[in-house]
XYZ file of C-alpha atoms in Angstrom:
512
model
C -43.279 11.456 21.272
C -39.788 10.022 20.476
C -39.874 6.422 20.111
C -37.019 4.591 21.859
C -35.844 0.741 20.876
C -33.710 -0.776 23.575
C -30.973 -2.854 22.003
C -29.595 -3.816 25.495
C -30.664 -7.392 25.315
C -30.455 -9.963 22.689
C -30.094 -8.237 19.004
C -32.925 -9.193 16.469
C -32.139 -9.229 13.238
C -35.607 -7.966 12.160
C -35.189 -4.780 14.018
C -33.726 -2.853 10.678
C -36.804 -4.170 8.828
C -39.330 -3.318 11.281
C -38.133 0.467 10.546
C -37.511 0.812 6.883
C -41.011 1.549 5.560
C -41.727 3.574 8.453
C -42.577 7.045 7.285
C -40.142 10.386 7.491
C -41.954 11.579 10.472
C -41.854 8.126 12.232
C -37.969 7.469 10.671
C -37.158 11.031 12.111
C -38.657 9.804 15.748
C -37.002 6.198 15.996
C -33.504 6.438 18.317
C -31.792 3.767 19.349
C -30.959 4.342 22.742
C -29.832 1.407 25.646
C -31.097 1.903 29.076
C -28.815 -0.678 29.791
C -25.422 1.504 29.022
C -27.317 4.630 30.935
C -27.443 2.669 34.270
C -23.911 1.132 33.717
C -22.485 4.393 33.254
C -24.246 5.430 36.623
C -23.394 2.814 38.453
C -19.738 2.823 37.318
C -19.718 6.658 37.535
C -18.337 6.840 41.418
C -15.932 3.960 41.321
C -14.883 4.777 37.713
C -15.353 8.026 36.934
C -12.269 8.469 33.936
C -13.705 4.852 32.544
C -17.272 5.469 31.800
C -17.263 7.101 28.851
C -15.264 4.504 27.651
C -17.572 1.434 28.455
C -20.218 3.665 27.320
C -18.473 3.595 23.392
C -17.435 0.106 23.775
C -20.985 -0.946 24.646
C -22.168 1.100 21.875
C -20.379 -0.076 19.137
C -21.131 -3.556 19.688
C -24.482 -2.859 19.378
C -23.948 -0.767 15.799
C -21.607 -3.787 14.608
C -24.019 -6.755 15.328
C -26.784 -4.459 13.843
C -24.595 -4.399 10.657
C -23.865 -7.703 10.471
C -26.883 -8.987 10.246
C -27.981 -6.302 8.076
C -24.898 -7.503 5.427
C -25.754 -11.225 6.245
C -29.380 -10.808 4.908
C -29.017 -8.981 2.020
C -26.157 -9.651 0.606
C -24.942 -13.543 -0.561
C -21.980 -13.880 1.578
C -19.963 -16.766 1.841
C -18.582 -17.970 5.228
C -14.794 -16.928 4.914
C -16.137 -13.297 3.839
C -18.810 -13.226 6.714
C -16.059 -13.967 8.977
C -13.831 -11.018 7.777
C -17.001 -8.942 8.631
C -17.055 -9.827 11.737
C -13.950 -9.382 12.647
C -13.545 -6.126 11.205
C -16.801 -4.414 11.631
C -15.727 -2.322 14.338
C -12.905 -0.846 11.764
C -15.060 -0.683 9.387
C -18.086 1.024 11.119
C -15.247 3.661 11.930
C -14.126 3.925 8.560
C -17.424 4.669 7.560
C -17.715 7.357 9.921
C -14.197 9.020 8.607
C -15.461 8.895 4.775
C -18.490 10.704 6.081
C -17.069 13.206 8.226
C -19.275 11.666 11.428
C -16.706 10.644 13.245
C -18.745 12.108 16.887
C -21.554 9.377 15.784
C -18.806 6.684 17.181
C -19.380 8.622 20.851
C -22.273 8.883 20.682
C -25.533 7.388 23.390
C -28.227 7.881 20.988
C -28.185 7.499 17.063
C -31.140 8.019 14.857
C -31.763 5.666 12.307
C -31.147 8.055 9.297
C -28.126 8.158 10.855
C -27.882 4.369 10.779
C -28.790 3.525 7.335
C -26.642 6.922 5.930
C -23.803 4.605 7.854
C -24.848 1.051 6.169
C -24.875 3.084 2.841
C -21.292 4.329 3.333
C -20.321 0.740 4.223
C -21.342 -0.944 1.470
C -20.072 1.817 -0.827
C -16.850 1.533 0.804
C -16.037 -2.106 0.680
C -13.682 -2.870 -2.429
C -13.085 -6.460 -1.679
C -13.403 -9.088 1.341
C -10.855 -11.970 1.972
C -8.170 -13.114 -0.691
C -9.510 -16.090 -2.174
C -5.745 -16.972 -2.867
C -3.635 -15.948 -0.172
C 0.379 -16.376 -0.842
C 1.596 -19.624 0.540
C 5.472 -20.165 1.378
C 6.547 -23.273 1.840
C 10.312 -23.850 1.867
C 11.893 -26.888 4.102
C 14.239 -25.060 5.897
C 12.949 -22.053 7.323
C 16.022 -20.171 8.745
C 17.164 -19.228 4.887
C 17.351 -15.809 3.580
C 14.339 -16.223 1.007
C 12.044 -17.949 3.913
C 12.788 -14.950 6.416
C 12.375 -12.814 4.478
C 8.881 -13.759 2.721
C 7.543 -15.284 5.411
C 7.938 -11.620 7.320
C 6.149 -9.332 4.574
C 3.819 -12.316 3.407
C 2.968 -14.203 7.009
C 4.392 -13.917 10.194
C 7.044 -11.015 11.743
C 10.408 -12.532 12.090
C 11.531 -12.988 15.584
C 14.688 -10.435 17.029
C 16.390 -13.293 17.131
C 15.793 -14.154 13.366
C 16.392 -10.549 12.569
C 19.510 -9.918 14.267
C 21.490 -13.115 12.605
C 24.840 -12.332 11.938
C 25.192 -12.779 8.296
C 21.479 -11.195 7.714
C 22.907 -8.160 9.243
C 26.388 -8.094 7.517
C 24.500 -8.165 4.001
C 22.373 -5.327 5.234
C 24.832 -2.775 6.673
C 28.389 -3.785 5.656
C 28.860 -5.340 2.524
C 26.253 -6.625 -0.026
C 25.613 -10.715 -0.174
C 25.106 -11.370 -3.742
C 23.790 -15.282 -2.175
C 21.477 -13.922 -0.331
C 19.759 -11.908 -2.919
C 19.526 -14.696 -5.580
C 18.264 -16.952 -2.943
C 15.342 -14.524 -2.384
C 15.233 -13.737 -5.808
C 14.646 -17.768 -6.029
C 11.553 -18.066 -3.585
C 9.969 -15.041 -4.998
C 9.505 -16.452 -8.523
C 8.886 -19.700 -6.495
C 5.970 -18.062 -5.074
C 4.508 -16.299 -8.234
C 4.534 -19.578 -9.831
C 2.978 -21.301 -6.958
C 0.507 -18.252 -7.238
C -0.457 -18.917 -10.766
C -0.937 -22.855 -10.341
C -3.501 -22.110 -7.698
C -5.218 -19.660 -10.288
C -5.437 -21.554 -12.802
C -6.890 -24.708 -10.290
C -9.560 -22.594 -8.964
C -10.764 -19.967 -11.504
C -14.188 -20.994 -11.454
C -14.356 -20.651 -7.540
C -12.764 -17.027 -7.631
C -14.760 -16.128 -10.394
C -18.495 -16.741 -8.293
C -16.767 -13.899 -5.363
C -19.059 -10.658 -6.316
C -19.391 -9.095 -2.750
C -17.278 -5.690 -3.139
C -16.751 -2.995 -5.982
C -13.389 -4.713 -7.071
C -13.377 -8.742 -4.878
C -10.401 -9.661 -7.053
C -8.193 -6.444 -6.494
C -6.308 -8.442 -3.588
C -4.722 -10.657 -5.809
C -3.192 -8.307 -8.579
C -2.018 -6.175 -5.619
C -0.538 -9.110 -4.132
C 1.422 -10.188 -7.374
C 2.174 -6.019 -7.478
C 3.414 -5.963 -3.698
C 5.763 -8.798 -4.547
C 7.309 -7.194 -7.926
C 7.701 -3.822 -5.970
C 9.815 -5.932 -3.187
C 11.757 -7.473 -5.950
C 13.428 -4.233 -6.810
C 15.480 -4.339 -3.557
C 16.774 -7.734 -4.432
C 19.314 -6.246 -7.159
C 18.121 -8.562 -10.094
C 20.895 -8.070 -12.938
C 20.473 -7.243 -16.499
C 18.634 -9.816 -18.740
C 17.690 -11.802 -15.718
C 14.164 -13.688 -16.570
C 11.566 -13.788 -14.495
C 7.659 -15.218 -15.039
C 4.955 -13.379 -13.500
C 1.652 -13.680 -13.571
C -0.978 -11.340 -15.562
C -4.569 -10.697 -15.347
C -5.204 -10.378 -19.158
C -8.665 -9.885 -20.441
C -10.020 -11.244 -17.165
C -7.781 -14.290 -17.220
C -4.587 -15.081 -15.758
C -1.575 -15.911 -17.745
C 2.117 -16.695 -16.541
C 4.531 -14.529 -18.931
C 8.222 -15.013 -19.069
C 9.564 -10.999 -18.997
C 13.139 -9.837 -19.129
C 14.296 -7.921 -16.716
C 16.218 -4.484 -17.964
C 18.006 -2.082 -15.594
C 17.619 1.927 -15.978
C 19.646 4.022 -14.433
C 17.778 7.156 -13.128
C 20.725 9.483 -11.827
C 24.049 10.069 -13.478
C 27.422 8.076 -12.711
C 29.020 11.028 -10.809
C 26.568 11.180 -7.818
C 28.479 7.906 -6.912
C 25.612 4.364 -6.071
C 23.117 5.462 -8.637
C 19.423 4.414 -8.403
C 17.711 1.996 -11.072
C 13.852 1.415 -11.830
C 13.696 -2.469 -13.529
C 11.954 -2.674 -17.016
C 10.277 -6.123 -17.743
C 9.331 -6.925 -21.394
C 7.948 -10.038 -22.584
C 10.518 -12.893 -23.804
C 7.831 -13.640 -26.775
C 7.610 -10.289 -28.801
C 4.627 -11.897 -30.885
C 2.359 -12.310 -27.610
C 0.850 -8.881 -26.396
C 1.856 -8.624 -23.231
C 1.965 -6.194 -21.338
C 5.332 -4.708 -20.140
C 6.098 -3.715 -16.445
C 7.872 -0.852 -15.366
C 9.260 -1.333 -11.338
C 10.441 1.408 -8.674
C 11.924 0.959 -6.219
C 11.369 2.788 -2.727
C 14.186 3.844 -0.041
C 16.289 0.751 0.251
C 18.940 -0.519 3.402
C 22.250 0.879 3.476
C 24.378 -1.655 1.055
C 21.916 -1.433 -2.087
C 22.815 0.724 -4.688
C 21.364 3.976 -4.445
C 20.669 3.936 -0.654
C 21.850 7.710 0.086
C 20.151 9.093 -3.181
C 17.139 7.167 -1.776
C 17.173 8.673 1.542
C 18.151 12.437 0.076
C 14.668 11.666 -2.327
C 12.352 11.562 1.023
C 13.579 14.725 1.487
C 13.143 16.597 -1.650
C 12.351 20.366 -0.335
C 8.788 21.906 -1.896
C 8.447 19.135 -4.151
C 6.788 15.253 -3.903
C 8.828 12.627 -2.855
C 11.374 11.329 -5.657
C 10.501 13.846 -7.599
C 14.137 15.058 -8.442
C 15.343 11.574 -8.980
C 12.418 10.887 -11.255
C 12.951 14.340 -13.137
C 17.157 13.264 -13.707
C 15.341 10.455 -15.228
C 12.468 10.740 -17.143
C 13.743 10.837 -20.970
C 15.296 7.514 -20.652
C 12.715 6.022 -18.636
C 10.387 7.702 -21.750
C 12.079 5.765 -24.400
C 12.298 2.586 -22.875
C 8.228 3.096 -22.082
C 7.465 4.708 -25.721
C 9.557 1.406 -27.251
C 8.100 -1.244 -25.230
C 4.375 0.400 -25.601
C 4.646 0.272 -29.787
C 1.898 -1.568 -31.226
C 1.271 -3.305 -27.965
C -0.598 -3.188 -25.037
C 0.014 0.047 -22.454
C 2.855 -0.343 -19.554
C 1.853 -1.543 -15.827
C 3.912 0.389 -13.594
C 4.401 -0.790 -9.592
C 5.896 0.930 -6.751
C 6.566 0.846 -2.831
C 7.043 3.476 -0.559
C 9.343 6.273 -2.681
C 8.680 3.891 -5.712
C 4.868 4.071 -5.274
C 5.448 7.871 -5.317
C 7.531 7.965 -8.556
C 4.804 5.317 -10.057
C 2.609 7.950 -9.471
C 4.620 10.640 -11.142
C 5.147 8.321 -14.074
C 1.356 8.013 -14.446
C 0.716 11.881 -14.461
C 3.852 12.362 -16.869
C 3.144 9.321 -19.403
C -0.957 8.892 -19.047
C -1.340 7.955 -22.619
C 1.160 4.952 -22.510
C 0.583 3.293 -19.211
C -2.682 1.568 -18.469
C -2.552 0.869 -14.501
C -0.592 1.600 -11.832
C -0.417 0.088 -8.237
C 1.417 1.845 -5.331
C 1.964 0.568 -2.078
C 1.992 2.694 1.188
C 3.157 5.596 -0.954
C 3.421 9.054 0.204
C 0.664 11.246 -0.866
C 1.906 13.866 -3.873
C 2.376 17.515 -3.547
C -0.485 19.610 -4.657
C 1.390 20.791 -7.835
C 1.252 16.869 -9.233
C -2.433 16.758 -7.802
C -3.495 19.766 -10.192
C -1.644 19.038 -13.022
C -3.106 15.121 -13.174
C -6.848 16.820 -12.345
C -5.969 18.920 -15.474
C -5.559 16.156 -17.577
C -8.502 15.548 -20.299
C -11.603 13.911 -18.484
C -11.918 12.194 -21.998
C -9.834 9.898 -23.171
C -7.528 6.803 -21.814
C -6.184 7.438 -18.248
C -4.261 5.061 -16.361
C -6.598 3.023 -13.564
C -4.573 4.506 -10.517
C -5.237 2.178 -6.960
C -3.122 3.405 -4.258
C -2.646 0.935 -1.117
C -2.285 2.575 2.669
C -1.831 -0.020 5.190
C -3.273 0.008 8.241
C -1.213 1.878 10.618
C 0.864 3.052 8.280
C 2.138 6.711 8.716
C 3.427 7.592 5.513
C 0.638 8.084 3.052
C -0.388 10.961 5.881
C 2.778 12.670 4.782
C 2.079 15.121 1.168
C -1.075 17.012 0.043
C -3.238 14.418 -1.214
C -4.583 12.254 -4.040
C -5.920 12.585 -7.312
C -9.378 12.914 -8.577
C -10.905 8.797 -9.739
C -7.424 7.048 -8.311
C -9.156 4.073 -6.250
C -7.710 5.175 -2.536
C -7.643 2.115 -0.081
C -7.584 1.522 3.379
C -5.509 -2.021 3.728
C -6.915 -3.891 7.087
C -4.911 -7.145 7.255
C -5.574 -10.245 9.840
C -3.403 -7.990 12.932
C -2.424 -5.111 13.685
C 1.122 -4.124 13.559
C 3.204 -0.839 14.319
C 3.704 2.189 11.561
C 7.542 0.447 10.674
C 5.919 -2.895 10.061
C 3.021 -1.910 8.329
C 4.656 -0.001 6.032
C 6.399 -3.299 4.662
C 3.802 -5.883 5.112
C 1.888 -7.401 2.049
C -1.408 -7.635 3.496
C -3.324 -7.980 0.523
C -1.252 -11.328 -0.109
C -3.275 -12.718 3.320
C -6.967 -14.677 3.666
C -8.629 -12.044 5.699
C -7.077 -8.764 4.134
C -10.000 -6.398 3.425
C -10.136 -3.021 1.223
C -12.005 -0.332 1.606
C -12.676 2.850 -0.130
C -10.879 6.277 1.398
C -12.566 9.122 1.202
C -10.028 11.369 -0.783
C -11.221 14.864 0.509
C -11.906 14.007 4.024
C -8.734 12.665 3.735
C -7.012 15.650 2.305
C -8.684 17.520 5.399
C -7.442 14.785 7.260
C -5.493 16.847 11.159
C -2.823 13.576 11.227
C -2.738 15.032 7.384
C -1.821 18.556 7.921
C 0.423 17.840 11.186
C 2.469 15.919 9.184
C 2.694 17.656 6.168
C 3.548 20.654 8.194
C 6.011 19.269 9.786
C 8.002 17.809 6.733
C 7.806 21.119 4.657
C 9.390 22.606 8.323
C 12.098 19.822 8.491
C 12.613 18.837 4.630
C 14.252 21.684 3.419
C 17.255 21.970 6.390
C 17.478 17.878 6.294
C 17.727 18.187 2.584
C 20.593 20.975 2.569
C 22.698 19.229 5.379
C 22.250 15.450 3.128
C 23.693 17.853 0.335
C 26.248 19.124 2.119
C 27.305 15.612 3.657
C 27.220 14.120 0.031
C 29.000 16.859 -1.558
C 31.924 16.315 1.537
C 31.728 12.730 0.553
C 31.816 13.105 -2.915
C 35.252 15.610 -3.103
C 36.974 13.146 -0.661
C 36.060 10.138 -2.981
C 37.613 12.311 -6.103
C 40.676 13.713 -3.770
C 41.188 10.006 -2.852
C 40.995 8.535 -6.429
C 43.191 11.704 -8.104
C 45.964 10.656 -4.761
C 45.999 7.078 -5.487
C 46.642 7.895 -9.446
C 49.503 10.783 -8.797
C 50.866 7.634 -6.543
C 50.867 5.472 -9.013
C 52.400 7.441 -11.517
C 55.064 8.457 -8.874
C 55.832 4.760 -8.004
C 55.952 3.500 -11.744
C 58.641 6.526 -13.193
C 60.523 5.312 -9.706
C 60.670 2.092 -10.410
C 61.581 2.353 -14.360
C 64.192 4.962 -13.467
């Protein structure tokens, strides 16, 4: 006889409990099953025949997600901001659970088991890397119509309106002619925010210190303080430009004073060239470590903005792979001299930088001790192999990897490598693929992390689609970008050589 728990009415909390010691032949029998959904799918089934199904799921993952809660409530010490993340999010992350396990049919289902339930609760708890940001970014600036507020308030709070977006001078700097004002300014309320940042650190280190829920509960805030350097890139900070950032260290958090040192990737004659930003520590006698910072495909008046595009199109290869190859011997002596008889590099990326971070772990793992990339593309399989390859012994670089929520372009490459820390970014709302892709959630209260499942993942049919489709597209896309450049390139030269013969021309006229 199959023993059936209605769940229809009010949820008790005890109901998990009641189970648990059961024995396999009674565990095997116990379904949860609602009458309650049955008859509402009945009676709904003439008036709203396309819907049912639908209130059916809806129904039944309410029921899965207050079992869950309570379940997490009990045994775990939660406080109330984290329990309220949970809540929130427990739909997401029931589903999330389901992906890692490769149950995703359990989510349509009328009737789950209870091994089925508590193989679920396992993969939750194994998946959660962190609840809430204990110290979530503030920006406070008086006038909120500036560059620097816009701009952080967008990938740190709220989206800008079109209004905001569309100003005049915001969209000169972006698509005609580069606003060297603007740039400092934002250059300005990022540091202003670091700082702020570290003073609220320092305030409340006991507090953040008693937050154990999670594999890693403090990863949010060195991803936030990564997020930000990776957005500083596209802010064109100049040669020996200082800039203080804070550090966890040996579990503590110290504000160091770095210098910032541009290095130039691609050679002068393929016109704007692309930089990655070296930051060593001001005071040589304190062992800090030094950052390494690439930057991803930037707006059309940055330098490098057609060599980044051309990179997102590199043809059997992983994104920025050929930039990062034209590069790699300088960007190996600046590492090797800034790694001497000190600590091992940090390197941080975004988007086409998080891919290139990536590549610089797998090409320098002995000198660089983490990396964080943001919303990066995954690698191609070549890079995969040749990092799983690597010594299992030894000192590897940690390697976390940040996909937003509704972010499409980590879908886009093979996959990821084996023991990088894979995470699923769900911030406080939802936003579309464009947005996402920019938006620091980690920086926010109720961000939460959870584990990806690396080879479902790579199995992944959004996965494959895309990947298809860009080994289809890249290679024509990257041959017509050529082409166009090349075109570009000769009537630059023709123009410069005309101009010079002019000149010439003009000066023996004039003399004679």
């Amino acid at each position: 006889m199959v023993t059936r728990v209605d769940v229809s009415g009010d949820f008790e909390p005890s109901l998990f409990q009641k189970y648990q010691h059961a024995s396999d032949v009674e565990a095997k029998e116990v379904i949860f099953y609602s009458s309650a959904l049955t008859s509402a799918g009945r009676r709904n089934s003439t008036a709203f025949p396309k819907t049912r199904h639908k209130i059916h799921r809806s129904l039944f993952r309410e029921r899965i997600c207050s079992f869950f809660i309570h379940q997490m409530f009990s045994e775990y010490a939660l406080d109330d901001p984290q329990l309220s993340v949970l809540s929130k999010k427990i739909e997401k992350i029931v589903a999330h659970a389901c992906f890692n396990l490769g149950a995703r049919h359990l989510l349509r289902k009328k009737e789950v088991s209870l091994a089925e339930l508590r193989r679920i609760q396992k993969e939750i708890i194994r998946s959660i890397v962190s609840v809430g940001n204990p110290l979530p970014f503030r920006v406070d600036f008086s006038d909120t119509a500036t560059p620097k507020a816009l701009l952080l308030n967008y990938v740190l709070h709220e989206v800008p309106t079109l209004e905001q977006l569309t100003h005049k001078e915001l969209v000169k700097a972006v698509y005609w002619k580069k606003n060297s004002e603007f740039l400092k300014q934002i250059r300005e309320g990022v540091q202003e925010t670091l700082k702020t940042f570290f003073h609220r650190v320092s305030n409340q280190n006991d507090m953040i210190k008693e937050k154990k829920f999670g594999s890693h509960p403090h990863l949010p805030m060195e991803a936030a303080v990564g997020n930000l350097l990776a957005l500083y890139t596209y802010l064109d900070p100049p040669d020996n430009e200082g800039i203080s950032v804070p550090q966890k260290i040996e579990e503590k958090w110290k504000l160091i004073d770095y210098r910032i040192e541009k290095l130039q990737l691609t050679p002068d004659f393929l016109s704007s060239p692309m930089h990655a930003f070296g930051l060593s520590c001001v005071d040589s006698s304190f062992e800090a470590p030094a950052l390494l910072l690439f930057k991803g495909t930037t707006y059309p008046t940055d330098n490098g903005a057609f060599l980044s595009i051309l990179s997102d199109v590199n043809p059997f290869a992983s994104v920025g792979e050929y930039v990062f190859f034209l590069g790699r011997e300088k960007l190996r002596l600046w590492i090797e001299k800034n790694t001497a008889s000190k600590k091992k590099m940090r390197v941080y990326g975004s988007s086409l930088g998080g891919s290139m971070s990536l590549q610089a772990a797998i090409a320098f793992p002995e000198l660089i001790e983490k990396v964080h990339a943001f919303s990066p593309p995954a690698l191609s399989n070549r890079h995969v192999r040749k990092w799983n390859k690597l010594p299992k012994v030894g000192d590897k670089p940690e390697i976390y990897v940040y996909c937003g929520e509704g972010d499409m372009i980590p879908h886009f490459g093979s996959g990821w490598g084996e023991g990088w820390g894979v995470f699923h970014v769900i911030g406080s709302k939802t936003y579309n693929p464009l947005i996402s892709h920019f938006k620091i959630f980690t920086a926010e209260r109720d961000v939460l992390l959870l584990d990806l499942n690396k080879e479902k993942d790579r199995k992944n049919v959004w996965r494959r689609l895309l990947s298809t489709a860009q080994l289809i597209t890249n290679l024509p896309i990257f041959c017509t970008l050529v082409a166009v450049f090349t075109c570009y390139l000769l009537l630059k030269k023709t123009a410069e050589m005309l101009k010079f013969i002019g000149g010439l021309f003009f000066r023996e006229k004039a003399s004679g």
